[in-house]
Short mmCIF file of C-alpha atoms in Angstrom, two decimals:
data_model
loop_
_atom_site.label_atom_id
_atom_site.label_comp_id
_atom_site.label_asym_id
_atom_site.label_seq_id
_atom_site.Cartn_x
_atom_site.Cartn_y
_atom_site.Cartn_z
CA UNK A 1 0.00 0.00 0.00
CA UNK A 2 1.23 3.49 -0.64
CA UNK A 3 1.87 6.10 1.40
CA UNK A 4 -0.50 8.45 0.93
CA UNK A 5 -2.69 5.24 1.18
CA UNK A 6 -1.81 4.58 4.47
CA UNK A 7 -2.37 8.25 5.24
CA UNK A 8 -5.79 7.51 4.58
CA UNK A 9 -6.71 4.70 6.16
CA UNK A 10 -4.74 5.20 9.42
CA UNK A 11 -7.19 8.58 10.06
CA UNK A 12 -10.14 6.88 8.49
CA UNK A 13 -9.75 4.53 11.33
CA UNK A 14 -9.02 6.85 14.54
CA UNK A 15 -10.87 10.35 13.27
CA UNK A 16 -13.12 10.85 16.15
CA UNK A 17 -9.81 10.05 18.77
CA UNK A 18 -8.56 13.82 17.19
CA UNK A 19 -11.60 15.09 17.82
CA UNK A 20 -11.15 14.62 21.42
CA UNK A 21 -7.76 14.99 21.51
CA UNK A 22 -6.54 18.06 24.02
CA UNK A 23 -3.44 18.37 22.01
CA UNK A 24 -5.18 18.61 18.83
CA UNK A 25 -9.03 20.16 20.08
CA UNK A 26 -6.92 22.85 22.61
CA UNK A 27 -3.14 23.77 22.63
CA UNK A 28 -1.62 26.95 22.99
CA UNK A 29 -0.82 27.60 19.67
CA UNK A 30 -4.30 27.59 18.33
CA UNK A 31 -5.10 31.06 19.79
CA UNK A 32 -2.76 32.25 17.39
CA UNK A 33 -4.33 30.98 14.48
CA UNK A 34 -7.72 32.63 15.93
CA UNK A 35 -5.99 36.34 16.63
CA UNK A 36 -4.16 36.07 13.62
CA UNK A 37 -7.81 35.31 11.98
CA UNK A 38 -9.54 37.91 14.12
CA UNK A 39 -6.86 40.90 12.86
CA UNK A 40 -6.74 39.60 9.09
CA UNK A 41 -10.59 39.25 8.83
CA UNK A 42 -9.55 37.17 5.09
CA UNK A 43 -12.12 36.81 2.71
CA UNK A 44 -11.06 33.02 1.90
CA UNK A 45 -8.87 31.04 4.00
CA UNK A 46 -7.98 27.78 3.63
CA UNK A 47 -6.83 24.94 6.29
CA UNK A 48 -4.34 22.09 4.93
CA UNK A 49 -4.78 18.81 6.76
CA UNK A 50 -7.77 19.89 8.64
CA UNK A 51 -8.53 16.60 10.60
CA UNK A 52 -11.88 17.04 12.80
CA UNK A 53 -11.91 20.72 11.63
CA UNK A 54 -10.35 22.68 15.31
CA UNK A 55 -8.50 25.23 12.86
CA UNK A 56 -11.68 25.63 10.31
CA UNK A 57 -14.07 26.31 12.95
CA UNK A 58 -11.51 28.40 15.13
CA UNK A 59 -11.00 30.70 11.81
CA UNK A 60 -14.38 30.49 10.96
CA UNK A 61 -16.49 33.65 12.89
CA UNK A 62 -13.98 35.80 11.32
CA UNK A 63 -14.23 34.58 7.32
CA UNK A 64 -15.95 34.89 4.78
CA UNK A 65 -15.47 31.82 3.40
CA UNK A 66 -13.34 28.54 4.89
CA UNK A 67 -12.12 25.91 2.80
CA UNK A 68 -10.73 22.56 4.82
CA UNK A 69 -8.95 20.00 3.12
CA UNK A 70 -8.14 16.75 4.41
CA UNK A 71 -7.11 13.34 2.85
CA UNK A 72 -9.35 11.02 5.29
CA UNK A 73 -13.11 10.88 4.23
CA UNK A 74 -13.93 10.11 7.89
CA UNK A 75 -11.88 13.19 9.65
CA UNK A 76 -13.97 15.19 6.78
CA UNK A 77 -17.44 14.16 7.86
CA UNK A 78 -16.71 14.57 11.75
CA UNK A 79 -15.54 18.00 10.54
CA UNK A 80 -18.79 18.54 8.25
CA UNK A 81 -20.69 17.54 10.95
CA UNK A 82 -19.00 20.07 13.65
CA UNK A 83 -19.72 23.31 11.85
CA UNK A 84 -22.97 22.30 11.04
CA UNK A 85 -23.62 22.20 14.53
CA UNK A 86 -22.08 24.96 15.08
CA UNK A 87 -24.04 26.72 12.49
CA UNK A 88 -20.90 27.74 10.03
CA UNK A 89 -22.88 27.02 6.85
CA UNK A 90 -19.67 29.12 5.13
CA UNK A 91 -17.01 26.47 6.12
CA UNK A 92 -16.73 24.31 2.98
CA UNK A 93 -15.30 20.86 3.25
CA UNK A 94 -13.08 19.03 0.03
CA UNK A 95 -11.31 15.74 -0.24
CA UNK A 96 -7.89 16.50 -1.17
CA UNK A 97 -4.10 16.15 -0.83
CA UNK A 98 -2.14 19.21 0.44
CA UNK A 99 0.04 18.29 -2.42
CA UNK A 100 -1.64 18.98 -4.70
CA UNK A 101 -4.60 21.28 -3.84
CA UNK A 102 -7.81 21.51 -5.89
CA UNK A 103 -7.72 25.97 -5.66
CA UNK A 104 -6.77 28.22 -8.67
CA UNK A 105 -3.45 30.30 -8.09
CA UNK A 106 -3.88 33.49 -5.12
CA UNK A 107 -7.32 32.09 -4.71
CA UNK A 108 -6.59 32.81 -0.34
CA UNK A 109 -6.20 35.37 1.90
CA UNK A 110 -4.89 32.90 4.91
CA UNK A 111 -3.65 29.72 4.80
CA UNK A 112 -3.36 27.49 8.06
CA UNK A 113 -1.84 24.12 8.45
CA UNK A 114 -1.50 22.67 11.82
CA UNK A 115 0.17 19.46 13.11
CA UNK A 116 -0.50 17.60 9.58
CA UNK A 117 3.16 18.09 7.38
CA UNK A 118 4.88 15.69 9.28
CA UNK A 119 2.63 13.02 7.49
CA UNK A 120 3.25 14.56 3.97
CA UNK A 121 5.18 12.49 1.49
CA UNK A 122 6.49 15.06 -0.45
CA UNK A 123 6.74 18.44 1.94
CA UNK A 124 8.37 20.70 -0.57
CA UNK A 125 5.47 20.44 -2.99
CA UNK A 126 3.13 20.71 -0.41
CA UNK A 127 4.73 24.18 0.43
CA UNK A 128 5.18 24.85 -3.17
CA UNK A 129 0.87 24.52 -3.21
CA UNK A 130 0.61 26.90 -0.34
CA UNK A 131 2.34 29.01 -1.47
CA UNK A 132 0.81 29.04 -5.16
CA UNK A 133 -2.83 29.39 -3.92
CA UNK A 134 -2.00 32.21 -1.49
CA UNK A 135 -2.42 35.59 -3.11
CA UNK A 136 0.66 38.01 -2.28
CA UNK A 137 1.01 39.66 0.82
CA UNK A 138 -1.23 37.20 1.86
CA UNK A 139 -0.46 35.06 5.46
CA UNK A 140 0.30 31.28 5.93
CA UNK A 141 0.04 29.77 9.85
CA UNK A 142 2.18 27.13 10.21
CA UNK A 143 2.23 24.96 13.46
CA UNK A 144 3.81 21.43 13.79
CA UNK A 145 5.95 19.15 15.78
CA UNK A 146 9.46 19.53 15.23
CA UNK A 147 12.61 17.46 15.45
CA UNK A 148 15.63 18.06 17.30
CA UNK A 149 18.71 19.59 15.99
CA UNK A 150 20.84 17.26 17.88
CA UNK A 151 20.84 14.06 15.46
CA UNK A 152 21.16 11.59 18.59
CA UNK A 153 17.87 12.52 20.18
CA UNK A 154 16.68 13.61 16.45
CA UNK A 155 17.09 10.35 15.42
CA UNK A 156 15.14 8.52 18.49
CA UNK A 157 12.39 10.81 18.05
CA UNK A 158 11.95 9.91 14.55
CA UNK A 159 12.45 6.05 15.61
CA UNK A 160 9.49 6.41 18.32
CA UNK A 161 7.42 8.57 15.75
CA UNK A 162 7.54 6.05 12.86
CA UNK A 163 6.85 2.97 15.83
CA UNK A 164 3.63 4.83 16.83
CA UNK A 165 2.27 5.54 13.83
CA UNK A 166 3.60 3.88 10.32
CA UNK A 167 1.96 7.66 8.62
CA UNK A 168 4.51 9.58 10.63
CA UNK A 169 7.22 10.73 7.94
CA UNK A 170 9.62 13.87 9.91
CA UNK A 171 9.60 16.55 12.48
CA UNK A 172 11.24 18.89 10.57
CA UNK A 173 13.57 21.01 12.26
CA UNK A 174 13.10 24.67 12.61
CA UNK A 175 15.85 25.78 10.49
CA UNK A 176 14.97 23.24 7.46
CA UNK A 177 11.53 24.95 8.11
CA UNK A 178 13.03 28.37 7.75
CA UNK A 179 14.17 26.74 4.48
CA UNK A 180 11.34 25.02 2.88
CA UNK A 181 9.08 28.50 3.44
CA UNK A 182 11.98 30.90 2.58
CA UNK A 183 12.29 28.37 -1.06
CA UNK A 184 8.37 29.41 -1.99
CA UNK A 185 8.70 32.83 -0.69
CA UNK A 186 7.23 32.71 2.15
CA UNK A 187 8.70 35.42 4.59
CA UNK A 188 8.61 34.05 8.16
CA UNK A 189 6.87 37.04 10.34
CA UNK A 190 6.73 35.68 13.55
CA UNK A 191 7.99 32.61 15.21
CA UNK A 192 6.45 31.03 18.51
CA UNK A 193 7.59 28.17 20.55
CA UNK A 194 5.72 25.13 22.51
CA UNK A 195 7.07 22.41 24.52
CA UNK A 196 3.84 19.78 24.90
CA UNK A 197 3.97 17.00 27.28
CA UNK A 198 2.84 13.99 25.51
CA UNK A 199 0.89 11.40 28.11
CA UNK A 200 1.82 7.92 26.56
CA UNK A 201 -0.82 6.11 26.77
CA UNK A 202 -2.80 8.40 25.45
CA UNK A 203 -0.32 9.16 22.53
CA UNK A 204 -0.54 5.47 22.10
CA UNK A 205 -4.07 4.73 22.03
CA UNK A 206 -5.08 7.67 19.97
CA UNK A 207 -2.62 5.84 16.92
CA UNK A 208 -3.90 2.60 17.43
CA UNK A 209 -0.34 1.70 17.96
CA UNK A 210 -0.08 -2.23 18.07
CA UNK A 211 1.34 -3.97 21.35
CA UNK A 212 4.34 -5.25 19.50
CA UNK A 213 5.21 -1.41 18.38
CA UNK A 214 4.26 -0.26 21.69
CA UNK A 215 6.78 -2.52 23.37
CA UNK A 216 9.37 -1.51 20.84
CA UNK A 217 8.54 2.31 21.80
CA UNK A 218 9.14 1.65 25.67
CA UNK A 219 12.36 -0.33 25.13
CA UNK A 220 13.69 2.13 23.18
CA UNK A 221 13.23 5.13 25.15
CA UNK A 222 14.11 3.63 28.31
CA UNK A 223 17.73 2.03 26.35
CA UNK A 224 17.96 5.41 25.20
CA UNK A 225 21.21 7.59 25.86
CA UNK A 226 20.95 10.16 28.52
CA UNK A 227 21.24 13.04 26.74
CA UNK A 228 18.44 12.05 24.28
CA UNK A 229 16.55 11.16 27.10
CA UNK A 230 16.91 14.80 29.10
CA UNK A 231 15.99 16.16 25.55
CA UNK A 232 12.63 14.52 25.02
CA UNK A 233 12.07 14.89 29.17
CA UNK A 234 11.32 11.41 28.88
CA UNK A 235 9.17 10.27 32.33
CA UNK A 236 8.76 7.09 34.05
CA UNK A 237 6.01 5.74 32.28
CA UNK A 238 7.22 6.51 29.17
CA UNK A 239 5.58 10.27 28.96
CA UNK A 240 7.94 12.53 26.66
CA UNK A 241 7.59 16.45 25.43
CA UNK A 242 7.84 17.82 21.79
CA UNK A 243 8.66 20.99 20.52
CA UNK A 244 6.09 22.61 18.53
CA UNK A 245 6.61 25.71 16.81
CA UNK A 246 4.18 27.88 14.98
CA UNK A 247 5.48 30.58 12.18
CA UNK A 248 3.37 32.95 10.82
CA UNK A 249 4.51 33.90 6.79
CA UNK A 250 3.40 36.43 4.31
CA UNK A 251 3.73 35.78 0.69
CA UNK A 252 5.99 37.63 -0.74
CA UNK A 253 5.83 38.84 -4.84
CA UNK A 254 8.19 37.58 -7.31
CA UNK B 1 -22.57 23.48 -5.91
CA UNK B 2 -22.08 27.10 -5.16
CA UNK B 3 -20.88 29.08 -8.31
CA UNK B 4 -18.48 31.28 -6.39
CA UNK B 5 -16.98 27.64 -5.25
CA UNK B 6 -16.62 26.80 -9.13
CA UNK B 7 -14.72 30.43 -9.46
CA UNK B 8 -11.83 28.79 -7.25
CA UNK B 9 -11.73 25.36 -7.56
CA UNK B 10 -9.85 23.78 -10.41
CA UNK B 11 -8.77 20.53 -11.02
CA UNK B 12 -5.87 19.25 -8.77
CA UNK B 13 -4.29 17.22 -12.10
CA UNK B 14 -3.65 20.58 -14.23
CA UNK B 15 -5.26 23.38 -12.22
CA UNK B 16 -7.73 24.20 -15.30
CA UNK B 17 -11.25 24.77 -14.84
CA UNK B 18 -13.89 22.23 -13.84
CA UNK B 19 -17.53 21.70 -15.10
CA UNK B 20 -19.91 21.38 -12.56
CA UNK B 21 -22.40 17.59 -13.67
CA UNK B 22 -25.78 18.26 -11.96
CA UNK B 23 -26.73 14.82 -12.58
CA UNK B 24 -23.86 12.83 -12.57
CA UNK B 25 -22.91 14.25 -9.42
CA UNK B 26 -19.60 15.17 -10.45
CA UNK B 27 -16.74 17.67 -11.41
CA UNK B 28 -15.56 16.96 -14.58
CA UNK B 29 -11.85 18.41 -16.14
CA UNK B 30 -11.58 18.81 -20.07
CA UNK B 31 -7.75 18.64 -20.34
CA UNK B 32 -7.43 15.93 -17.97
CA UNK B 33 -10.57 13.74 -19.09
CA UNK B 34 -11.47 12.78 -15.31
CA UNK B 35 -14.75 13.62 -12.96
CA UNK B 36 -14.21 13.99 -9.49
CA UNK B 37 -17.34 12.77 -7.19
CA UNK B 38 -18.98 14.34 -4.96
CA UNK B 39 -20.03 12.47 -1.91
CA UNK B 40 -22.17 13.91 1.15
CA UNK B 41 -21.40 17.01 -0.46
CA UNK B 42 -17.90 17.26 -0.41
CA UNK B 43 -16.11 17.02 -3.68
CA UNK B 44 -12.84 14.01 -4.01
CA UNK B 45 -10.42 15.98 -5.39
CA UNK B 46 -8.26 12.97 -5.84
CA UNK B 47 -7.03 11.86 -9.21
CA UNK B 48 -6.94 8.48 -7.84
CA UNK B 49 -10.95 8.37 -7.05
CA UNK B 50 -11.49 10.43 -10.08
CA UNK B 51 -13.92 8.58 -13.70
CA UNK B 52 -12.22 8.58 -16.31
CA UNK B 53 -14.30 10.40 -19.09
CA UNK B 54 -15.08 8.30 -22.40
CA UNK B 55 -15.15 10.37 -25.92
CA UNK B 56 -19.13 10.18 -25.38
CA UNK B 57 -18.99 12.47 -21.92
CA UNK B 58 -16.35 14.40 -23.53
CA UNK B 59 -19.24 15.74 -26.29
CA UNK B 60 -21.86 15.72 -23.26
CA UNK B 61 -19.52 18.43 -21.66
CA UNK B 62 -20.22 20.37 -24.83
#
């Protein structure tokens, strides 16, 4: 099965688990993407990798119209159903891959993608789409996970990632970030930092991670060298932290 | 299907314009001779759950 294949199915299978999530429904970082919303007031905006819909429906008293895009028909419909409930009949839902997105060129005045590149196949051209359907001067909200500078604890990070869930590709870091955005002209305005504690059982169960992979996880961050270990503030029961940045861009003209 | 939605969404294949099917359901590209579905009201986008178009919906298209 393919990637992007797997992509599917894996959120097909544990959509309504994000829904819940308090990393995913709450975090710090997504009162940015309202304020930045709030000030901006765009016309169109546009979330990447919406999942259940937290960014669509944070943006959405503020927008005209909201486009969310997801790859899993199941994160889609919980989505669907939350702004109908919540009465947003302007938040429009479409099947899609952020690599290659279904909107003509400068067709948004925001676009927001949050905790969903890590899973991308081909990042670059996922940037390169932002970036084409953002008019310029227009602003792109960026939050995800990121990896470590230090390779060591880089490396076991990536390792426990890929063990949890087969759909996790990188955690960038924040300076190849600086470089994928800076490549589609995408000026990086403001920068904020997170450190989330990630409860492992929880972060387990929410991945359907299997008891063999599970097993593998625990050995390997309680083998793991000291230093990675301080880095990821690794905890007895296998508990860790991530650091999550968010960077707000503006598109820049040619 | 909203016609300001038709103003900004294009094919994901080749980025041209689509044509909205009433009856079929569907969003159909010229250039690229596929119909996305649309399903509970949100269009597939995905080349890989796109119809391929015969010559016969090509001259329905008109």
């Amino acid at each position: 099965m393919s990637h992007d294949q797997d992509v599917t199915r894996q959120f097909d299978d544990v959509a309504e688990r994000y829904e819940k999530s308090a990393v995913h429904a709450e975090g710090p970082d997504l009162a940015l993407f309202r304020a930045a919303a709030e000030r901006l007031r765009p016309h169109r905006a546009l979330d990447v990798g919406c999942g259940p819909g937290h960014v669509a429906l944070a943006l959405a008293p503020f927008c005209a119209h909201v486009h969310a895009v997801d790859a899993s028909s199941a994160m889609l419909a919980i989505a669907a159903a939350r702004a109908r409930k919540a009465g947003h009949a302007h938040v429009g839902l479409q099947e899609a891959s952020a690599t290659r997105l279904p909107f003509a060129d400068a067709a948004m005045d925001l676009v927001t993608c949050r905790f969903s590149a890590h899973h991308w196949r081909d990042v670059t051209a996922g940037i390169r789409e932002i970036g084409r359907v953002l008019r310029t001067g227009a602003t792109f909200i960026l939050t995800d996970s990121v990896g470590f500078e230090d390779p060591l604890t880089d490396t076991h990070l990536q390792a426990i990632e890929v063990l949890r869930d087969p759909t996790h590709v990188r955690n960038y870091t924040v300076s190849a970030w600086m470089a994928l955005l800076a490549a589609q002209d995408l000026m990086p305005l403001r920068t904020d930092h997170f450190r989330i504690r990630l409860a492992f059982a929880d972060w387990v169960t929410r991945a359907k991670t299997s008891p063999a992979r599970v097993d593998a996880i625990t050995d390997l961050l309680r083998e793991a060298p000291a230093e990675a270990r301080a880095r990821l503030g690794v905890e007895a029961d296998g508990s860790f932290h991530l650091d999550v940045v968010t960077v707000q861009c503006e598109k820049r003209g040619y | 299907m909203d016609r300001r939605l038709l103003e900004i969404l294009v094919c994901p294949v080749c980025k041209g314009p689509l044509r909205y099917q009433r009856e079929a359901g569907e969003l159909a590209c010229r250039a690229c001779r596929l119909a996305y579905p649309i399903r509970d009201d949100i269009p597939v986008m995905l080349e890989e759950e796109a119809r391929s178009l015969s010559d016969e919906d090509l001259k329905g298209l008109g």
